[in-house]
PDB file of C-alpha atoms in Angstrom:
ATOM      1  CA  ALA A   1     -10.082 -80.717  66.549  1.00 42.00           C
ATOM      2  CA  MET A   2      -6.625 -82.178  66.240  1.00 43.00           C
ATOM      3  CA  GLY A   3      -4.475 -81.122  68.864  1.00 47.00           C
ATOM      4  CA  GLY A   4      -7.165 -80.305  71.402  1.00 52.00           C
ATOM      5  CA  SER A   5      -6.140 -77.596  73.608  1.00 50.00           C
ATOM      6  CA  ALA A   6      -2.566 -77.329  73.149  1.00 49.00           C
ATOM      7  CA  SER A   7      -3.125 -75.595  69.830  1.00 57.00           C
ATOM      8  CA  LEU A   8      -5.034 -72.581  71.867  1.00 78.00           C
ATOM      9  CA  ILE A   9      -1.715 -71.284  73.403  1.00 89.00           C
ATOM     10  CA  PRO A  10       0.685 -70.089  70.723  1.00 88.00           C
ATOM     11  CA  ARG A  11       3.759 -72.294  70.924  1.00 90.00           C
ATOM     12  CA  ASP A  12       6.322 -69.336  71.582  1.00 92.00           C
ATOM     13  CA  LEU A  13       4.026 -68.433  74.235  1.00 94.00           C
ATOM     14  CA  LEU A  14       3.958 -72.009  75.791  1.00 95.00           C
ATOM     15  CA  ALA A  15       7.812 -72.168  75.743  1.00 96.00           C
ATOM     16  CA  GLU A  16       7.834 -69.025  77.760  1.00 96.00           C
ATOM     17  CA  TYR A  17       5.398 -70.091  79.663  1.00 97.00           C
ATOM     18  CA  GLN A  18       8.117 -72.838  80.727  1.00 97.00           C
ATOM     19  CA  GLU A  19      11.282 -70.612  80.833  1.00 97.00           C
ATOM     20  CA  LEU A  20       9.266 -68.539  83.598  1.00 96.00           C
ATOM     21  CA  THR A  21       7.581 -70.712  85.447  1.00 97.00           C
ATOM     22  CA  PHE A  22       7.727 -74.075  87.445  1.00 97.00           C
ATOM     23  CA  LEU A  23       5.419 -76.058  85.577  1.00 97.00           C
ATOM     24  CA  SER A  24       5.632 -78.637  82.704  1.00 96.00           C
ATOM     25  CA  LYS A  25       4.359 -78.616  79.329  1.00 95.00           C
ATOM     26  CA  GLN A  26       1.573 -80.810  80.365  1.00 95.00           C
ATOM     27  CA  GLU A  27       0.960 -78.711  83.366  1.00 96.00           C
ATOM     28  CA  ILE A  28       0.760 -75.504  81.487  1.00 96.00           C
ATOM     29  CA  LEU A  29      -1.563 -77.169  79.290  1.00 95.00           C
ATOM     30  CA  LEU A  30      -4.078 -78.758  82.115  1.00 95.00           C
ATOM     31  CA  ALA A  31      -4.047 -75.067  83.636  1.00 96.00           C
ATOM     32  CA  TYR A  32      -5.006 -73.639  80.093  1.00 95.00           C
ATOM     33  CA  LYS A  33      -7.705 -75.867  80.068  1.00 95.00           C
ATOM     34  CA  LYS A  34      -8.856 -75.340  83.633  1.00 95.00           C
ATOM     35  CA  PHE A  35      -8.625 -71.994  83.395  1.00 96.00           C
ATOM     36  CA  SER A  36     -10.850 -71.819  79.777  1.00 95.00           C
ATOM     37  CA  GLU A  37     -13.601 -73.719  81.217  1.00 95.00           C
ATOM     38  CA  LEU A  38     -13.831 -71.234  83.843  1.00 96.00           C
ATOM     39  CA  LEU A  39     -14.812 -68.773  81.209  1.00 95.00           C
ATOM     40  CA  PRO A  40     -18.370 -68.463  79.264  1.00 94.00           C
ATOM     41  CA  LYS A  41     -17.764 -70.730  76.329  1.00 93.00           C
ATOM     42  CA  GLU A  42     -17.991 -67.526  74.246  1.00 92.00           C
ATOM     43  CA  GLU A  43     -14.902 -66.244  75.760  1.00 92.00           C
ATOM     44  CA  ARG A  44     -12.562 -69.616  75.858  1.00 91.00           C
ATOM     45  CA  GLU A  45     -11.205 -69.005  72.045  1.00 88.00           C
ATOM     46  CA  SER A  46      -9.215 -65.987  73.586  1.00 89.00           C
ATOM     47  CA  ALA A  47      -8.388 -67.650  76.480  1.00 92.00           C
ATOM     48  CA  CYS A  48      -5.148 -66.431  76.812  1.00 91.00           C
ATOM     49  CA  SER A  49      -6.282 -62.401  76.926  1.00 92.00           C
ATOM     50  CA  ALA A  50      -9.127 -63.368  79.214  1.00 94.00           C
ATOM     51  CA  ARG A  51      -9.879 -62.250  83.168  1.00 96.00           C
ATOM     52  CA  VAL A  52     -11.788 -64.570  84.901  1.00 97.00           C
ATOM     53  CA  PRO A  53     -13.914 -63.199  88.245  1.00 97.00           C
ATOM     54  CA  LYS A  54     -12.614 -63.901  91.365  1.00 97.00           C
ATOM     55  CA  SER A  55     -15.746 -65.995  91.885  1.00 97.00           C
ATOM     56  CA  GLN A  56     -15.240 -68.413  89.295  1.00 96.00           C
ATOM     57  CA  ILE A  57     -11.060 -68.780  90.582  1.00 97.00           C
ATOM     58  CA  LEU A  58     -12.776 -69.592  93.996  1.00 96.00           C
ATOM     59  CA  THR A  59     -15.099 -72.856  92.257  1.00 96.00           C
ATOM     60  CA  LEU A  60     -11.432 -74.437  91.875  1.00 95.00           C
ATOM     61  CA  PRO A  61     -11.792 -77.303  94.577  1.00 92.00           C
ATOM     62  CA  GLU A  62      -7.957 -77.085  95.073  1.00 88.00           C
ATOM     63  CA  LEU A  63      -8.977 -73.127  96.306  1.00 92.00           C
ATOM     64  CA  ARG A  64     -12.609 -73.800  97.642  1.00 90.00           C
ATOM     65  CA  ALA A  65     -11.194 -75.398 100.651  1.00 86.00           C
ATOM     66  CA  ASN A  66      -7.926 -73.584 101.026  1.00 90.00           C
ATOM     67  CA  PRO A  67      -8.553 -70.918 104.151  1.00 91.00           C
ATOM     68  CA  PHE A  68      -6.377 -68.316 102.465  1.00 93.00           C
ATOM     69  CA  ARG A  69      -8.319 -68.163  98.596  1.00 95.00           C
ATOM     70  CA  HIS A  70      -8.828 -64.719  99.059  1.00 95.00           C
ATOM     71  CA  ARG A  71      -5.734 -63.382  99.931  1.00 96.00           C
ATOM     72  CA  ILE A  72      -4.078 -65.790  96.855  1.00 96.00           C
ATOM     73  CA  CYS A  73      -6.548 -64.318  94.625  1.00 97.00           C
ATOM     74  CA  HIS A  74      -5.523 -61.430  95.831  1.00 97.00           C
ATOM     75  CA  VAL A  75      -1.768 -61.347  96.143  1.00 97.00           C
ATOM     76  CA  PHE A  76      -1.857 -63.038  92.606  1.00 98.00           C
ATOM     77  CA  SER A  77      -4.132 -61.037  90.838  1.00 98.00           C
ATOM     78  CA  THR A  78      -2.782 -58.082  88.638  1.00 97.00           C
ATOM     79  CA  SER A  79      -6.374 -56.426  88.261  1.00 97.00           C
ATOM     80  CA  GLU A  80      -6.118 -52.733  87.454  1.00 94.00           C
ATOM     81  CA  GLY A  81      -9.642 -52.642  89.345  1.00 92.00           C
ATOM     82  CA  GLY A  82      -8.721 -54.213  92.631  1.00 92.00           C
ATOM     83  CA  ASP A  83     -11.564 -57.100  92.327  1.00 97.00           C
ATOM     84  CA  ASP A  84      -9.169 -59.529  92.058  1.00 97.00           C
ATOM     85  CA  SER A  85      -9.681 -61.311  89.026  1.00 98.00           C
ATOM     86  CA  MET A  86      -7.127 -63.232  86.935  1.00 98.00           C
ATOM     87  CA  SER A  87      -5.777 -63.431  83.799  1.00 97.00           C
ATOM     88  CA  PHE A  88      -4.591 -67.053  82.159  1.00 97.00           C
ATOM     89  CA  GLU A  89      -0.546 -65.465  83.157  1.00 97.00           C
ATOM     90  CA  ASP A  90      -1.995 -64.618  86.823  1.00 98.00           C
ATOM     91  CA  PHE A  91      -3.418 -68.089  87.035  1.00 97.00           C
ATOM     92  CA  LEU A  92       0.154 -69.514  86.168  1.00 97.00           C
ATOM     93  CA  ASP A  93       1.824 -68.151  88.246  1.00 97.00           C
ATOM     94  CA  MET A  94      -0.134 -68.859  91.227  1.00 97.00           C
ATOM     95  CA  LEU A  95       0.222 -72.327  90.240  1.00 97.00           C
ATOM     96  CA  SER A  96       3.900 -72.473  89.433  1.00 97.00           C
ATOM     97  CA  VAL A  97       4.577 -70.803  92.967  1.00 97.00           C
ATOM     98  CA  PHE A  98       2.128 -73.559  94.395  1.00 95.00           C
ATOM     99  CA  SER A  99       3.648 -76.321  92.111  1.00 95.00           C
ATOM    100  CA  ASP A 100       6.307 -79.224  93.900  1.00 91.00           C
ATOM    101  CA  SER A 101       9.288 -77.686  91.762  1.00 93.00           C
ATOM    102  CA  ALA A 102       8.790 -73.864  93.409  1.00 94.00           C
ATOM    103  CA  THR A 103      12.104 -73.374  96.013  1.00 91.00           C
ATOM    104  CA  SER A 104      11.458 -72.905  99.366  1.00 89.00           C
ATOM    105  CA  ASP A 105      12.603 -69.434  98.845  1.00 91.00           C
ATOM    106  CA  ILE A 106       9.946 -68.720  96.447  1.00 94.00           C
ATOM    107  CA  LYS A 107       6.784 -70.063  98.330  1.00 94.00           C
ATOM    108  CA  SER A 108       8.110 -68.481 101.340  1.00 94.00           C
ATOM    109  CA  HIS A 109       8.071 -64.991  99.853  1.00 96.00           C
ATOM    110  CA  TYR A 110       4.883 -65.603  98.880  1.00 96.00           C
ATOM    111  CA  ALA A 111       3.047 -66.833 102.149  1.00 95.00           C
ATOM    112  CA  PHE A 112       4.450 -64.133 103.244  1.00 97.00           C
ATOM    113  CA  ARG A 113       2.496 -61.667 101.141  1.00 97.00           C
ATOM    114  CA  ILE A 114      -0.677 -63.912 101.763  1.00 96.00           C
ATOM    115  CA  PHE A 115      -0.261 -63.452 105.260  1.00 96.00           C
ATOM    116  CA  ASP A 116       0.227 -59.509 105.414  1.00 97.00           C
ATOM    117  CA  PHE A 117      -3.701 -59.171 105.861  1.00 97.00           C
ATOM    118  CA  ASP A 118      -2.914 -55.113 105.521  1.00 96.00           C
ATOM    119  CA  ASN A 119       0.152 -55.611 102.899  1.00 95.00           C
ATOM    120  CA  ASP A 120       2.029 -53.037 105.024  1.00 97.00           C
ATOM    121  CA  GLY A 121       5.270 -55.644 104.432  1.00 97.00           C
ATOM    122  CA  THR A 122       5.687 -56.745 107.970  1.00 97.00           C
ATOM    123  CA  LEU A 123       2.931 -59.326 110.228  1.00 97.00           C
ATOM    124  CA  ASP A 124       1.945 -57.444 113.206  1.00 97.00           C
ATOM    125  CA  TRP A 125      -0.204 -58.515 115.846  1.00 96.00           C
ATOM    126  CA  LYS A 126      -3.427 -58.296 114.014  1.00 97.00           C
ATOM    127  CA  ASP A 127      -2.274 -59.975 110.800  1.00 96.00           C
ATOM    128  CA  LEU A 128      -1.398 -63.074 113.354  1.00 95.00           C
ATOM    129  CA  GLU A 129      -4.922 -62.806 114.903  1.00 94.00           C
ATOM    130  CA  GLN A 130      -6.661 -63.183 111.108  1.00 93.00           C
ATOM    131  CA  LEU A 131      -3.881 -65.906 109.978  1.00 91.00           C
ATOM    132  CA  VAL A 132      -4.912 -68.170 113.067  1.00 89.00           C
ATOM    133  CA  ASN A 133      -8.433 -67.193 112.254  1.00 89.00           C
ATOM    134  CA  CYS A 134      -8.460 -68.602 109.251  1.00 88.00           C
ATOM    135  CA  LEU A 135      -6.181 -71.436 110.433  1.00 85.00           C
ATOM    136  CA  THR A 136      -8.650 -72.679 113.339  1.00 85.00           C
ATOM    137  CA  GLY A 137     -11.677 -71.857 111.242  1.00 77.00           C
ATOM    138  CA  GLN A 138     -14.457 -69.590 112.062  1.00 67.00           C
ATOM    139  CA  GLY A 139     -16.757 -71.855 113.517  1.00 72.00           C
ATOM    140  CA  GLU A 140     -17.370 -71.299 117.035  1.00 75.00           C
ATOM    141  CA  GLU A 141     -16.475 -74.280 118.185  1.00 78.00           C
ATOM    142  CA  SER A 142     -12.924 -74.034 116.847  1.00 76.00           C
ATOM    143  CA  ARG A 143     -12.312 -70.705 117.720  1.00 81.00           C
ATOM    144  CA  LEU A 144      -9.448 -70.013 120.141  1.00 86.00           C
ATOM    145  CA  SER A 145     -10.750 -67.376 123.384  1.00 90.00           C
ATOM    146  CA  SER A 146      -8.634 -64.091 123.500  1.00 91.00           C
ATOM    147  CA  GLU A 147      -6.803 -65.448 125.704  1.00 94.00           C
ATOM    148  CA  GLU A 148      -5.608 -68.173 123.806  1.00 93.00           C
ATOM    149  CA  MET A 149      -4.952 -66.023 121.280  1.00 93.00           C
ATOM    150  CA  GLU A 150      -3.038 -63.629 122.851  1.00 94.00           C
ATOM    151  CA  GLN A 151      -1.065 -66.766 124.241  1.00 94.00           C
ATOM    152  CA  LEU A 152      -0.380 -67.994 120.513  1.00 92.00           C
ATOM    153  CA  ILE A 153       0.618 -64.763 119.279  1.00 94.00           C
ATOM    154  CA  LYS A 154       3.278 -64.300 121.906  1.00 95.00           C
ATOM    155  CA  ASN A 155       4.361 -67.958 121.298  1.00 93.00           C
ATOM    156  CA  ILE A 156       4.578 -67.233 117.550  1.00 92.00           C
ATOM    157  CA  LEU A 157       6.287 -63.813 117.851  1.00 94.00           C
ATOM    158  CA  GLU A 158       8.970 -65.232 120.631  1.00 93.00           C
ATOM    159  CA  GLU A 159       9.885 -67.646 118.281  1.00 91.00           C
ATOM    160  CA  SER A 160      10.119 -65.341 115.264  1.00 94.00           C
ATOM    161  CA  ASP A 161      10.657 -61.736 116.075  1.00 96.00           C
ATOM    162  CA  ILE A 162      14.124 -61.891 116.214  1.00 95.00           C
ATOM    163  CA  ASP A 163      14.642 -58.257 116.821  1.00 97.00           C
ATOM    164  CA  LYS A 164      12.058 -58.024 119.090  1.00 97.00           C
ATOM    165  CA  ASP A 165       9.923 -54.623 117.237  1.00 97.00           C
ATOM    166  CA  GLY A 166       6.832 -56.598 117.637  1.00 96.00           C
ATOM    167  CA  THR A 167       6.569 -57.874 113.779  1.00 97.00           C
ATOM    168  CA  ILE A 168       7.798 -60.222 111.409  1.00 97.00           C
ATOM    169  CA  ASN A 169       9.481 -59.442 108.755  1.00 97.00           C
ATOM    170  CA  ILE A 170       9.958 -61.316 105.435  1.00 97.00           C
ATOM    171  CA  SER A 171      13.950 -62.474 106.786  1.00 96.00           C
ATOM    172  CA  GLU A 172      12.435 -63.227 110.190  1.00 96.00           C
ATOM    173  CA  PHE A 173       9.648 -65.262 108.222  1.00 95.00           C
ATOM    174  CA  GLN A 174      11.522 -66.763 106.236  1.00 93.00           C
ATOM    175  CA  HIS A 175      14.083 -68.020 108.710  1.00 92.00           C
ATOM    176  CA  VAL A 176      11.119 -69.762 110.794  1.00 89.00           C
ATOM    177  CA  VAL A 177       9.963 -71.166 107.402  1.00 88.00           C
ATOM    178  CA  SER A 178      13.705 -72.603 106.937  1.00 86.00           C
ATOM    179  CA  ARG A 179      13.247 -74.584 110.231  1.00 85.00           C
ATOM    180  CA  SER A 180       9.863 -76.050 109.382  1.00 82.00           C
ATOM    181  CA  PRO A 181      10.644 -78.856 106.564  1.00 74.00           C
ATOM    182  CA  ASP A 182       7.177 -79.900 106.066  1.00 80.00           C
ATOM    183  CA  PHE A 183       6.639 -75.763 105.104  1.00 79.00           C
ATOM    184  CA  ALA A 184       6.835 -76.302 101.531  1.00 74.00           C
ATOM    185  CA  SER A 185       4.745 -79.530 101.209  1.00 75.00           C
ATOM    186  CA  SER A 186       2.326 -78.226 102.815  1.00 76.00           C
ATOM    187  CA  PHE A 187       2.160 -74.815 100.261  1.00 80.00           C
ATOM    188  CA  LYS A 188       0.738 -76.529  97.233  1.00 81.00           C
ATOM    189  CA  ILE A 189      -2.091 -76.283  95.053  1.00 77.00           C
ATOM    190  CA  VAL A 190      -2.048 -79.738  92.440  1.00 73.00           C
ATOM    191  CA  LEU A 191      -4.489 -79.309  89.512  1.00 72.00           C
TER     192      LEU A 191
END
């Protein structure tokens, strides 16, 4: 067919996606191609309205290696049933936030939500423990001892918990991130 996959996204929708994301037209079309390839053949025609199960999203090499892949799916999924499946728009939102063009503020807002494992709006001791476990890997040899874990979390809170209430809220988190120049560049997924 002429025009390849481009023709499958209506032009007005394509323009809207460019407005609403940090993605270029090329990136949106590539995302569409990737997304539709995750669908069974017979659903590809209507990829704009289909949902891809989380298990399929996690097969993307860009996510497979990400220690927070389950949280990422959870935060970006608009699934009513809580199965963390993704629509094409969810998928675009995710790629937009992880793109090079997204602002540091937007990245840190989503990073905070991804790290807030119990979804209660603050990063508490348990969230930080899970965060560290994700980063160090679940393997026995890389796992921290409980003393090391305790010391590390104390250090994190020492650094970040400005009002000393034992948790890190979004503004404290953004403050820390604003002082880490490499944060934005490390928080990305490029297809």
